[in-house]
CSV table of C-alpha atoms (C1' of nucleotides) in Angstrom, one decimal:
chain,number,residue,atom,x,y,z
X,81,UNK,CA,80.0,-210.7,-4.5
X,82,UNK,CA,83.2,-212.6,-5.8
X,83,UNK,CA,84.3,-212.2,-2.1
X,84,UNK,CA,87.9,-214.3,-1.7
X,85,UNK,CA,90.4,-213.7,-4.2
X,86,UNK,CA,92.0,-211.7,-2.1
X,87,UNK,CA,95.0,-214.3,-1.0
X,88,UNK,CA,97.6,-212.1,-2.9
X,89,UNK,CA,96.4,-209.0,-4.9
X,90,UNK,CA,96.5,-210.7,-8.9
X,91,UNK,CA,95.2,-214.2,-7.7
X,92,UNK,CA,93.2,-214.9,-11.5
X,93,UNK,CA,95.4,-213.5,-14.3
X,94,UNK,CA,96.6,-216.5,-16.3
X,95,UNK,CA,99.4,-218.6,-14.5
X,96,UNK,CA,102.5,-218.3,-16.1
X,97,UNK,CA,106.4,-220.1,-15.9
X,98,UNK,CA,107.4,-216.0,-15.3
X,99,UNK,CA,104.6,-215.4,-12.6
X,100,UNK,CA,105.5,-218.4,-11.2
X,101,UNK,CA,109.2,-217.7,-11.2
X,102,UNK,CA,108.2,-214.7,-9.8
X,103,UNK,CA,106.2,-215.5,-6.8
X,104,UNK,CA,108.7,-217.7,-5.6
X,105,UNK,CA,111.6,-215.3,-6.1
X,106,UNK,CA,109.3,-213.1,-3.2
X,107,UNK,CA,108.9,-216.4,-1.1
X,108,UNK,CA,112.6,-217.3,-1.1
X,109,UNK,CA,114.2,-213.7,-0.5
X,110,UNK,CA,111.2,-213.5,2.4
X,111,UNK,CA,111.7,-216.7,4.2
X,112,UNK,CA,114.8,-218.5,2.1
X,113,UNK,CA,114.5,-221.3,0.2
X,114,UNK,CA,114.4,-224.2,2.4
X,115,UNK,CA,112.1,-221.8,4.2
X,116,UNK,CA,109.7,-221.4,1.8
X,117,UNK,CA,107.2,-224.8,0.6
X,118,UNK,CA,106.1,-224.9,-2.5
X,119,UNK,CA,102.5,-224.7,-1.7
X,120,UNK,CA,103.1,-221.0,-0.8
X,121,UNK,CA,104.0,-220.1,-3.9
X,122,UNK,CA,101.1,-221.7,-5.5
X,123,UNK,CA,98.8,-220.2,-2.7
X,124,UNK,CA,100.4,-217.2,-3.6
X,125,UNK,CA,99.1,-217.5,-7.0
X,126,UNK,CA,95.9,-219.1,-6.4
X,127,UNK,CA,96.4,-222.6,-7.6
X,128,UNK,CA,97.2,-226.0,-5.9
X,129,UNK,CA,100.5,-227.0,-5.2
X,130,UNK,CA,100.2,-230.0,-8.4
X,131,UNK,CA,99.7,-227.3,-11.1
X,132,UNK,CA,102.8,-225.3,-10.3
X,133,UNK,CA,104.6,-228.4,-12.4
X,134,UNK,CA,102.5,-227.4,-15.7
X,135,UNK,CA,105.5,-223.8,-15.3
X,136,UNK,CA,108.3,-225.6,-13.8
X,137,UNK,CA,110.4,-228.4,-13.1
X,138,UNK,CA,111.0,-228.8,-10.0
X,139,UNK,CA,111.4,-226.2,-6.9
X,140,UNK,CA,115.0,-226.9,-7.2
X,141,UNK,CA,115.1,-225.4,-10.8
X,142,UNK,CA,113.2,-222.2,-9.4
X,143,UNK,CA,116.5,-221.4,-7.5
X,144,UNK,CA,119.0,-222.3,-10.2
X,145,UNK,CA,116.9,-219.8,-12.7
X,146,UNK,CA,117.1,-217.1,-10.4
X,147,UNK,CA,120.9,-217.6,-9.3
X,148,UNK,CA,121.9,-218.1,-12.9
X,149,UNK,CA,119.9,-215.0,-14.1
X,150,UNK,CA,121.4,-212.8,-11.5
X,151,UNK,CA,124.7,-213.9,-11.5
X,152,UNK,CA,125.2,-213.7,-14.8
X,153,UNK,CA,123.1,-209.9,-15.1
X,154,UNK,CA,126.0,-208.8,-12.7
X,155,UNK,CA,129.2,-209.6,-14.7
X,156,UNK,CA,127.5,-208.1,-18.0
X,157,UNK,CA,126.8,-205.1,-16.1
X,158,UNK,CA,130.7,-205.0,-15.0
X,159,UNK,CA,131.8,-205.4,-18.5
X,160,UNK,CA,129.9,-203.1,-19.9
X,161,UNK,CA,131.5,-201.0,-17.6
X,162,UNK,CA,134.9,-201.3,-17.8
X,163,UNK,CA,134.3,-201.5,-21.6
X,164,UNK,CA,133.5,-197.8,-21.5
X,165,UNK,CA,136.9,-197.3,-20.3
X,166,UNK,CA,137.9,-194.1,-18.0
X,167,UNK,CA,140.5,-194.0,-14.8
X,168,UNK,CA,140.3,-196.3,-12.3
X,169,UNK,CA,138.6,-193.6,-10.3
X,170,UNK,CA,135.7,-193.5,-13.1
X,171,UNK,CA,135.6,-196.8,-13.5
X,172,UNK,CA,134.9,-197.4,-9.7
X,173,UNK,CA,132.5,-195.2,-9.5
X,174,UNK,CA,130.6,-196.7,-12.2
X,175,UNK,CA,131.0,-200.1,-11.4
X,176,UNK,CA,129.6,-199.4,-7.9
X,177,UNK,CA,127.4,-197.4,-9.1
X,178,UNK,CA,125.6,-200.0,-11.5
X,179,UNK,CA,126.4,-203.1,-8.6
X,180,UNK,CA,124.2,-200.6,-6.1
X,181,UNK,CA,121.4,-199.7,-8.2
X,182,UNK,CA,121.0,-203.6,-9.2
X,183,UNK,CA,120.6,-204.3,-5.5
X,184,UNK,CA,118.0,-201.1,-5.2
X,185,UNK,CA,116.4,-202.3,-8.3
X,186,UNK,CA,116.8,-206.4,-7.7
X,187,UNK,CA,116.5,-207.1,-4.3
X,188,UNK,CA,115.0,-210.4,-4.5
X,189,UNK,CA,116.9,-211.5,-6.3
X,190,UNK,CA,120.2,-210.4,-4.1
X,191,UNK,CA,118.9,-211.5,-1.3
X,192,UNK,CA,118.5,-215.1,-2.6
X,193,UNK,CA,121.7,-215.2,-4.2
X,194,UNK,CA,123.4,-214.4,-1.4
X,195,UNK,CA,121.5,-216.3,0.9
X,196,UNK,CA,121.1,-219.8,-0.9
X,197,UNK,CA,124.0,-220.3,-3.4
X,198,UNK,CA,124.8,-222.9,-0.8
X,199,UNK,CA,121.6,-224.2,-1.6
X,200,UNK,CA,122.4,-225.3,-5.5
X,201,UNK,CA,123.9,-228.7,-5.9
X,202,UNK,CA,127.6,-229.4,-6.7
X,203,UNK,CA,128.5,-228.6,-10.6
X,204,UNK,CA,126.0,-225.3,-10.6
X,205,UNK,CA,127.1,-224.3,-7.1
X,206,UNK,CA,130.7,-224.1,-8.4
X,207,UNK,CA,130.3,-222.6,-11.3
X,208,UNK,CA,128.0,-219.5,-9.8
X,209,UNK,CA,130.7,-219.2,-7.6
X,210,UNK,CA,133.1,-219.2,-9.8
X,211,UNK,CA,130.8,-216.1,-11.4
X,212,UNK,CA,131.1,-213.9,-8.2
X,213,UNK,CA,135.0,-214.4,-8.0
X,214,UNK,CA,135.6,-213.3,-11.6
X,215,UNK,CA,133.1,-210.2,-10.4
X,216,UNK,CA,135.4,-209.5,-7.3
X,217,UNK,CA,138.5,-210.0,-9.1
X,218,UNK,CA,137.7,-207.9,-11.5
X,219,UNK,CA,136.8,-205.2,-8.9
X,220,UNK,CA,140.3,-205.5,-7.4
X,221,UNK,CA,142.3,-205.1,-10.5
X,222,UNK,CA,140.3,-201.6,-11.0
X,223,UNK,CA,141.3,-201.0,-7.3
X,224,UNK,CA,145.0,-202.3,-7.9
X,225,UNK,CA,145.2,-200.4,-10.7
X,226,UNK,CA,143.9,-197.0,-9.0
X,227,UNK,CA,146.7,-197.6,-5.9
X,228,UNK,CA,149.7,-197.9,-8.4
X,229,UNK,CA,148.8,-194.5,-10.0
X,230,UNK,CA,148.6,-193.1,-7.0
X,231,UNK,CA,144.7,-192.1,-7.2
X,232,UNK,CA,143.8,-194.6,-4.5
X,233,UNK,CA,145.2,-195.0,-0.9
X,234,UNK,CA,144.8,-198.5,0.8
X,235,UNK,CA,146.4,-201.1,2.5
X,236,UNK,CA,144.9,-203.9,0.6
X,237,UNK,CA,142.7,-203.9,-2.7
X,238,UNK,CA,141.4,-207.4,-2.1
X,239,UNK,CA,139.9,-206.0,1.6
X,240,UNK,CA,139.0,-202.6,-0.3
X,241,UNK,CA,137.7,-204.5,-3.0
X,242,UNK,CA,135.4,-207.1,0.0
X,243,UNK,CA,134.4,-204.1,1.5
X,244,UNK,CA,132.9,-202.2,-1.8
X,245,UNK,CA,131.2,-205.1,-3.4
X,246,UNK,CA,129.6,-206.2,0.3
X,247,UNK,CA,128.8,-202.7,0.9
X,248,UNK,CA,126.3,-202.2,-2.0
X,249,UNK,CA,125.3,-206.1,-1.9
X,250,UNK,CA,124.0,-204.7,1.6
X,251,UNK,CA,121.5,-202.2,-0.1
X,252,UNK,CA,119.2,-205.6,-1.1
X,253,UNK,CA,118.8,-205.8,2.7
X,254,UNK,CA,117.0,-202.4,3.7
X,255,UNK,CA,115.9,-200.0,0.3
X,256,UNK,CA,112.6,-199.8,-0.2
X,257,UNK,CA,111.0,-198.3,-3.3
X,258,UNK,CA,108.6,-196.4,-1.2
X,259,UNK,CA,111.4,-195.0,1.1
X,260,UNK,CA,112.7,-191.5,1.0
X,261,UNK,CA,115.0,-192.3,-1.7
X,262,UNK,CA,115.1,-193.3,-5.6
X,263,UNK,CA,117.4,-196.4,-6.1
X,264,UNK,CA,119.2,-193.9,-8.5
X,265,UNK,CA,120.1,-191.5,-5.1
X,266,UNK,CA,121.2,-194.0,-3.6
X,267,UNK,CA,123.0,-196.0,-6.0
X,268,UNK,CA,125.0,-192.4,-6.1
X,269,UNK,CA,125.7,-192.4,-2.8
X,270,UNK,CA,126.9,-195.6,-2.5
X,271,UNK,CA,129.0,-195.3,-5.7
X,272,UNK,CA,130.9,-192.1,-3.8
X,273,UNK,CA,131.1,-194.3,-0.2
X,274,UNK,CA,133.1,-196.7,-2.4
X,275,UNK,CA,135.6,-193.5,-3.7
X,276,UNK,CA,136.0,-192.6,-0.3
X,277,UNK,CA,136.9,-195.9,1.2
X,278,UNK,CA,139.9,-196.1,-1.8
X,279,UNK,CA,140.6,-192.5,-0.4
X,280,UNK,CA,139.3,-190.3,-3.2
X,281,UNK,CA,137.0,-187.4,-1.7
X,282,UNK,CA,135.0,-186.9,-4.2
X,283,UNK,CA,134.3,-183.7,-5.6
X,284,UNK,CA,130.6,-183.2,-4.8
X,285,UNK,CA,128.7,-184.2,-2.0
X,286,UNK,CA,125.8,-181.9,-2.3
X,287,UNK,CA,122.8,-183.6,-4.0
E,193,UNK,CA,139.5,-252.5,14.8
E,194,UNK,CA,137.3,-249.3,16.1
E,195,UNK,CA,137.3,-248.5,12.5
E,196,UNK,CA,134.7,-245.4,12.0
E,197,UNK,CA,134.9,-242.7,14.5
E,198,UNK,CA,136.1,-240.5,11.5
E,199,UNK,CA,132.6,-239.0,11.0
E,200,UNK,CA,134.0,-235.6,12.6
E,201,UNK,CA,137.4,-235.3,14.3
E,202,UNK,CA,135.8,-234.8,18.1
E,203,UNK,CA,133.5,-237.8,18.0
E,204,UNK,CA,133.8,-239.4,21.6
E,205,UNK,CA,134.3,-236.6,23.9
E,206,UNK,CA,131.0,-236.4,26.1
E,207,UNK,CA,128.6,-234.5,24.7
E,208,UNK,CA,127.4,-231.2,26.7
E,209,UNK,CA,125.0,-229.0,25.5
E,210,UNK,CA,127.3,-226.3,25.2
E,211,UNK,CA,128.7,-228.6,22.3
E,212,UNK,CA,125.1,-229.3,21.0
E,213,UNK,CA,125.1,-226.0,20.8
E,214,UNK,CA,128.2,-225.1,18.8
E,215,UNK,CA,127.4,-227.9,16.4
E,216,UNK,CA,124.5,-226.6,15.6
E,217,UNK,CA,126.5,-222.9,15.0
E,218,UNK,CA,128.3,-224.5,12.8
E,219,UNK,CA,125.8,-226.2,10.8
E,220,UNK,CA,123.7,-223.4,11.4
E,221,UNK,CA,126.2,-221.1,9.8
E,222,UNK,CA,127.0,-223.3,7.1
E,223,UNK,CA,123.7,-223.9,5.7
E,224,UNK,CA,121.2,-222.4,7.2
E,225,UNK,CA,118.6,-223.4,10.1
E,226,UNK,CA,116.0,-224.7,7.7
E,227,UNK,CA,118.8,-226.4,6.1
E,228,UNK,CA,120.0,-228.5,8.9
E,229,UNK,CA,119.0,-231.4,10.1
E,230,UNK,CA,119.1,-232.3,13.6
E,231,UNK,CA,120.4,-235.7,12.4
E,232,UNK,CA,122.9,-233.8,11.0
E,233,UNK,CA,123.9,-232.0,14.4
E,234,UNK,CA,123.7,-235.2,16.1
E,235,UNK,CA,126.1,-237.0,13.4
E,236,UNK,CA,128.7,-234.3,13.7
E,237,UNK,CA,128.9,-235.2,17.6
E,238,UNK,CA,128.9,-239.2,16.7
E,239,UNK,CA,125.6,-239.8,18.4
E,240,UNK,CA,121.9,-240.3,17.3
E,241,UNK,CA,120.0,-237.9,17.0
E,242,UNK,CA,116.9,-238.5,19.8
E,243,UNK,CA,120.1,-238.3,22.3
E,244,UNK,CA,120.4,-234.7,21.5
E,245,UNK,CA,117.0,-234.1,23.2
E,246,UNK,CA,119.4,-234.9,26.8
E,247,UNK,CA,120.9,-231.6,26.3
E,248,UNK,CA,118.2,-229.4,24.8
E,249,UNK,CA,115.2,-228.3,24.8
E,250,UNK,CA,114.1,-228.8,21.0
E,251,UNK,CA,115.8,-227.5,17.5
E,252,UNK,CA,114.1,-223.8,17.7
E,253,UNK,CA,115.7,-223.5,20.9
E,254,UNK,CA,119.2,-223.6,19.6
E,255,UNK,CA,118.1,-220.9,17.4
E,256,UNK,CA,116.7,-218.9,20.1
E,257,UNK,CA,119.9,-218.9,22.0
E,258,UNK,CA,122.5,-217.6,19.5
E,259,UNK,CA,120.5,-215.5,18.1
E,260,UNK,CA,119.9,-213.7,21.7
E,261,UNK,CA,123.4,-214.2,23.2
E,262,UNK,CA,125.1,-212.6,19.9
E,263,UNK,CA,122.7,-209.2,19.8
E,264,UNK,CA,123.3,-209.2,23.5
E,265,UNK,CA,126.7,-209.2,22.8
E,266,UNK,CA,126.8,-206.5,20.2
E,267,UNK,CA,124.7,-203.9,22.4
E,268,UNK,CA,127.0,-204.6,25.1
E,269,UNK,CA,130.2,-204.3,23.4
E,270,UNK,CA,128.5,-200.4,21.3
E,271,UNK,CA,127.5,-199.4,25.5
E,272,UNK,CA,131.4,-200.1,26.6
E,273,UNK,CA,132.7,-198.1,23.6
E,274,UNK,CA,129.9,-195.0,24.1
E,275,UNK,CA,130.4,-194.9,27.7
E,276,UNK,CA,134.2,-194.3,27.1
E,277,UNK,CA,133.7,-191.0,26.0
E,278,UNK,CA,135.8,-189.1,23.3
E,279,UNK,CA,134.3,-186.9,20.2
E,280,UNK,CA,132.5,-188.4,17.6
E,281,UNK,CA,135.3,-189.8,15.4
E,282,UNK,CA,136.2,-191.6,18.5
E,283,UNK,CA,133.7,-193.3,19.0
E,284,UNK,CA,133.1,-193.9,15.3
E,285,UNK,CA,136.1,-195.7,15.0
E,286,UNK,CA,135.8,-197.7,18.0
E,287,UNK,CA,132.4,-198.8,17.8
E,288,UNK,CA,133.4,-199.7,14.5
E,289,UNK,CA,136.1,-201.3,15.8
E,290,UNK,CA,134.4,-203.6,18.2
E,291,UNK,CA,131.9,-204.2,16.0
E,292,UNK,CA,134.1,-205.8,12.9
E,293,UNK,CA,136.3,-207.5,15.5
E,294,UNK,CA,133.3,-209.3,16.6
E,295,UNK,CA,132.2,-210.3,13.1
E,296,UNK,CA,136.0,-211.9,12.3
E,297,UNK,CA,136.2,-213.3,15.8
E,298,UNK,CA,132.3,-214.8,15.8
E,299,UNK,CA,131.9,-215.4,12.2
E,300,UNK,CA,128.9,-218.3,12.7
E,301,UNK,CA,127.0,-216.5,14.9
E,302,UNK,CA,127.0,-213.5,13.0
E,303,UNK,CA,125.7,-215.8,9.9
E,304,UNK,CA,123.1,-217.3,11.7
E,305,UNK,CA,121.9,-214.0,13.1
E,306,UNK,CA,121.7,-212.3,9.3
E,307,UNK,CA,120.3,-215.1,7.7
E,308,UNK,CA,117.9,-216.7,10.4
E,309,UNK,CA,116.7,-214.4,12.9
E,310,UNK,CA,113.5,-214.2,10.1
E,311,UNK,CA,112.6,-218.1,11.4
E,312,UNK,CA,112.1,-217.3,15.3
E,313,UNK,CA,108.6,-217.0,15.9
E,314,UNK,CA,106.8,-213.5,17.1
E,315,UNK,CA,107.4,-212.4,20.7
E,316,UNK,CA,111.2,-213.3,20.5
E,317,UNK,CA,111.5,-212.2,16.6
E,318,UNK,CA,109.9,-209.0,17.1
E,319,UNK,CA,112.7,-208.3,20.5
E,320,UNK,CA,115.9,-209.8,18.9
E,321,UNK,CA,114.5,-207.1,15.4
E,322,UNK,CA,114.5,-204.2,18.0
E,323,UNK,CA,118.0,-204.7,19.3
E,324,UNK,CA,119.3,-205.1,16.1
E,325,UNK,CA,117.7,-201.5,15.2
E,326,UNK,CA,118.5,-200.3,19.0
E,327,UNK,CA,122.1,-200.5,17.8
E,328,UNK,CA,121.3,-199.0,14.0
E,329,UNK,CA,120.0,-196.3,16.1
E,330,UNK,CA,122.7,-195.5,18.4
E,331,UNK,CA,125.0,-195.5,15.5
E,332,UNK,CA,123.1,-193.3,13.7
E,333,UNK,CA,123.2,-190.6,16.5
E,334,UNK,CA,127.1,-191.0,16.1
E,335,UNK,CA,127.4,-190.1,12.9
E,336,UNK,CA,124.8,-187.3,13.1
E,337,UNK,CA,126.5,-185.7,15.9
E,338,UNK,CA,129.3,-185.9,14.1
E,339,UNK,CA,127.7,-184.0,11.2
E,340,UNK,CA,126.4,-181.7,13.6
E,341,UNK,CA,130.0,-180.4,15.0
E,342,UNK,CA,131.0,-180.4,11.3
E,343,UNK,CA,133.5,-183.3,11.6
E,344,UNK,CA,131.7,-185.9,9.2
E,345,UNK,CA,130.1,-184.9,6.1
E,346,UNK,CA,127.7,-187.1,4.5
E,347,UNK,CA,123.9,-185.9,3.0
E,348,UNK,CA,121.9,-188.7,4.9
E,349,UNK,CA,123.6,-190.2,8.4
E,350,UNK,CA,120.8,-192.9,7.9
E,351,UNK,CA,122.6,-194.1,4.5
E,352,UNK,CA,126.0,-194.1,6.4
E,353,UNK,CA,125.2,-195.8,9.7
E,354,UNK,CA,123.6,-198.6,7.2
E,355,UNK,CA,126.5,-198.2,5.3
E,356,UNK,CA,128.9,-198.6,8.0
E,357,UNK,CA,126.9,-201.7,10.0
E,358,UNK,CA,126.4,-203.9,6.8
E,359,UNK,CA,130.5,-203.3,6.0
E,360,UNK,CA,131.3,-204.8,9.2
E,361,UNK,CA,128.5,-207.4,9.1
E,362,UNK,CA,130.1,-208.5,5.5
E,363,UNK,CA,133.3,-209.6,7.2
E,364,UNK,CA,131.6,-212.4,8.4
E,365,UNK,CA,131.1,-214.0,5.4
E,366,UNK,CA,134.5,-213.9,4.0
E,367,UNK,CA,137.3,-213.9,7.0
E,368,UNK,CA,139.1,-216.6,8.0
E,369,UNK,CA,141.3,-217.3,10.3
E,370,UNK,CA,143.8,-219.0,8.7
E,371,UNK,CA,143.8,-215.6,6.3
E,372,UNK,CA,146.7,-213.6,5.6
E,373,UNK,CA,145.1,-210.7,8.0
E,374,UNK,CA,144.3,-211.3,11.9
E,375,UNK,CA,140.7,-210.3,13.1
E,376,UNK,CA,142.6,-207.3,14.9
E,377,UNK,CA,143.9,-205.8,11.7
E,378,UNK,CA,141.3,-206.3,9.3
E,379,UNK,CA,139.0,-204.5,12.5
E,380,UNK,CA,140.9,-201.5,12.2
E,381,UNK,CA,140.9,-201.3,8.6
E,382,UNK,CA,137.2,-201.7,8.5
E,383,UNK,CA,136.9,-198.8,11.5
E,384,UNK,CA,139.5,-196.9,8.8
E,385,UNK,CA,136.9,-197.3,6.1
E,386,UNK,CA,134.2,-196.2,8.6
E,387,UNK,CA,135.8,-193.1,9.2
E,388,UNK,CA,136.0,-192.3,5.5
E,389,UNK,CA,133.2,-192.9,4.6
E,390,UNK,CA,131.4,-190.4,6.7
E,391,UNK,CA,134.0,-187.6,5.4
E,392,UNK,CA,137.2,-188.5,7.5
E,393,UNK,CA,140.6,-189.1,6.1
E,394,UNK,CA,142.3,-191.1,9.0
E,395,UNK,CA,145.5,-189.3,9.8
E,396,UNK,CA,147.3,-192.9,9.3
E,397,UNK,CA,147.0,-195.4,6.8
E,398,UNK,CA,150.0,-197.3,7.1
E,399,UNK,CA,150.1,-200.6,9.2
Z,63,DC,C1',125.7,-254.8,46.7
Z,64,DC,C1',121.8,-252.4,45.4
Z,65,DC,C1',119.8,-248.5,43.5
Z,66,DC,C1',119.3,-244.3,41.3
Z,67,DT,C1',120.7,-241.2,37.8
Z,68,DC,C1',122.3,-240.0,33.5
Z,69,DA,C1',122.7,-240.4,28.8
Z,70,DA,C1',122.8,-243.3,25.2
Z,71,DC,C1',119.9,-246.4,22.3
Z,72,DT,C1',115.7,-248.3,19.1
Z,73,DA,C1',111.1,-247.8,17.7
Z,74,DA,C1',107.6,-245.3,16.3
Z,75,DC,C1',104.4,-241.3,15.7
Z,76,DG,C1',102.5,-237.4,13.2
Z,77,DC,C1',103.3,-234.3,9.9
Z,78,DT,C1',104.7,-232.0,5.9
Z,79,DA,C1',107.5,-231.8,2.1
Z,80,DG,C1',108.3,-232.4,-3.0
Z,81,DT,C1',106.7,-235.0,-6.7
Z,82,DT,C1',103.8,-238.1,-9.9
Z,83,DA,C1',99.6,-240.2,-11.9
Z,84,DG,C1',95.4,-239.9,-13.6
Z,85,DT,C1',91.2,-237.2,-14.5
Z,86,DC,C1',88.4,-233.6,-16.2
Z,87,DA,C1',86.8,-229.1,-17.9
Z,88,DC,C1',87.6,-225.5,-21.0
Z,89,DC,C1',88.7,-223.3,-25.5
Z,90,DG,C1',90.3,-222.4,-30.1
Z,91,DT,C1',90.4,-224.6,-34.5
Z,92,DA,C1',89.2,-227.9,-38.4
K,22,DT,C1',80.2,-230.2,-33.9
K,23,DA,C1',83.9,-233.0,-32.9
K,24,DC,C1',88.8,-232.8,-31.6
K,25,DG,C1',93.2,-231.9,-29.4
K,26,DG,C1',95.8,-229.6,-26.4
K,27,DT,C1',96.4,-226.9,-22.3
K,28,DG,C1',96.1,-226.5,-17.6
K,29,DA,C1',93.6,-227.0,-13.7
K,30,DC,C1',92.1,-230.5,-10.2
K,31,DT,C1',92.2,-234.7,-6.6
K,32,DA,C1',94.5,-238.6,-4.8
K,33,DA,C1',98.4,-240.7,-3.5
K,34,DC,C1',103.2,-241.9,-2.8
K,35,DT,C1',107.8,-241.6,-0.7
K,36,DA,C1',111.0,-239.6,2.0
K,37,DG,C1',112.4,-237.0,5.5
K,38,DC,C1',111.6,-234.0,9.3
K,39,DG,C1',111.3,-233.0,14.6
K,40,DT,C1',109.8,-235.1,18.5
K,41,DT,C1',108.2,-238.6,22.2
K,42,DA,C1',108.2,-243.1,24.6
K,43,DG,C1',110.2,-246.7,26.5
K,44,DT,C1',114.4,-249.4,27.3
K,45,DT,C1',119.1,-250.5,28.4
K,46,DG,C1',123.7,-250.2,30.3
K,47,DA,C1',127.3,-247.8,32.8
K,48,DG,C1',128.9,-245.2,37.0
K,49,DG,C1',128.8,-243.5,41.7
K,50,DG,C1',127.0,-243.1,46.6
K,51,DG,C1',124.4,-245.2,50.4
DNA sequence: CCCCTCAACTAACGCTAGTTAGTCACCGTA
DNA sequence: TACGGTGACTAACTAGCGTTAGTTGAGGGG
């Protein structure tokens, strides 16, 4: 009767640097990273708190892996985007789309990007920063560039622009994978939310 | 020479606990409640940081007390705006309204509330949760009546009233005051953007 | 003029955090 | 079978936290 290894469901597969990473990526979106103490995550895995520094450097490099990972897995994402080319309406559409389905499909990892950037110390903090500015400035040159053809209707791109990317960043704080809808359905929806608030009705809104 | 009283700029006015309090928004806000130290607090008020214990109860309970005076705050303000009457694009727009207004005009609060309200412990956690989806609620049954009468169109008023919330809970973590918008425009922008998003083209978009 | 209160202080406590050092068992390979 | 490396362990350290105790000085009312 191997009774307790039932702490967290895969307590005895080997420890690795990624389950590590991993387990504290569901510790710091739960509780936040000052929140969390390491030996969580190693309880998490079923090890001592000591042997968590045979897969890591320190707790603080847990968090800069994560931010830098995400942050930079949005902006290719973007580019990729825009590189496809299309109207401003298209290209909205797609770049919220893929922004919304990152946070249905990632939300961990939102969550703790949005919550602890403050977290990292000073040359990294800048620098991700620096990553979600060229991300939202890139957003409002698609807007700025929908209003001067005429496609789009708003007083101001940059607020547009705030209100699109915060809108799906929001997804990371209630989608579930068991709820009644796929991250795909809802990244759609979302993606038309952000056409409407530019003032395009889109041309479907049946499933 | 009283040299160093430059620790804050309003170091030797006395110290109440209603400016223990908004010291610790502020820090609060800034970087979280795990994040700040009480030492902190205390040095932002010039003063050490046992002295803080004359106008408080202990660190959790400055927690505690934003976090109920602000959801107290925004199911009060939602009431005021249902009670008022009017159809459902009415009172859309206004509860989205007084809702954005509050997150431009109480900025920390509303930070502390999204990020920490996960570190008060059960009884009062579990209460300040159910306000928070007393009011997800409430707006929900907006928009659906809204559907109903065949003035909004949107496949799933759960996805829009989440939609809607998270838009105006996003303004907190970018407005400022000192912005080129006031908290009274960019709330009737965001009510605008509520609007379309559940199928209304406001008969107005210029300022 | 004394005394009581209020709010600051210093000192110290208990605890927990992140991290390091040193040890030991296992396991694949020579 | 001996060996070397990997990765777990225990023990321990330092630093910092929130909090309490006890003290001191200033201000106001009898």
């Amino acid at each position: 009767m191997p009774a307790a290894s039932s702490e967290r469901i895969a307590a005895r597969d080997p420890v690795t640097s990624a389950r590590v990473l991993d387990g504290a990526l569901t510790l710091f979106a739960e509780r936040g990273y000052h929140g969390t103490a390491l030996s969580e995550i190693a309880g998490a895995l079923g090890v001592r708190t000591p042997s968590l520094y045979n897969h890591m450097r320190s707790k603080h490099d847990l968090l800069e892996a994560i931010i830098d990972a995400t942050t930079a897995g949005v902006l290719e994402d973007f580019h990729a985007v825009r590189d496809a080319g299309g109207d401003p309406a298209d290209v909205l559409f797609r770049a919220a789309r893929v922004y919304a389905y990152r946070h249905a499909t990632h939300r961990r990892e939102a969550l703790v990007v949005n919550r602890d950037t403050s977290s990292l110390d000073e040359p990294v903090r800048s620098s991700m920063q620096a990553r979600r500015r060229e991300h939202e400035h890139a957003l409002r040159a698609v807007i700025a560039a929908g209003v001067e053809q005429g496609v789009f209707v708003v007083d101001s791109p940059a607020l547009a622009s705030f209100a699109i990317r915060e809108l799906c960043v929001s997804i990371a704080r209630w989608f579930s994978e068991d709820g009644p809808l796929t991250a795909d359905q809802v990244a759609d929806q979302y993606a038309g939310f952000a056409l409407r608030i530019v003032g395009v009705q889109p041309t479907s809104t049946a499933s």
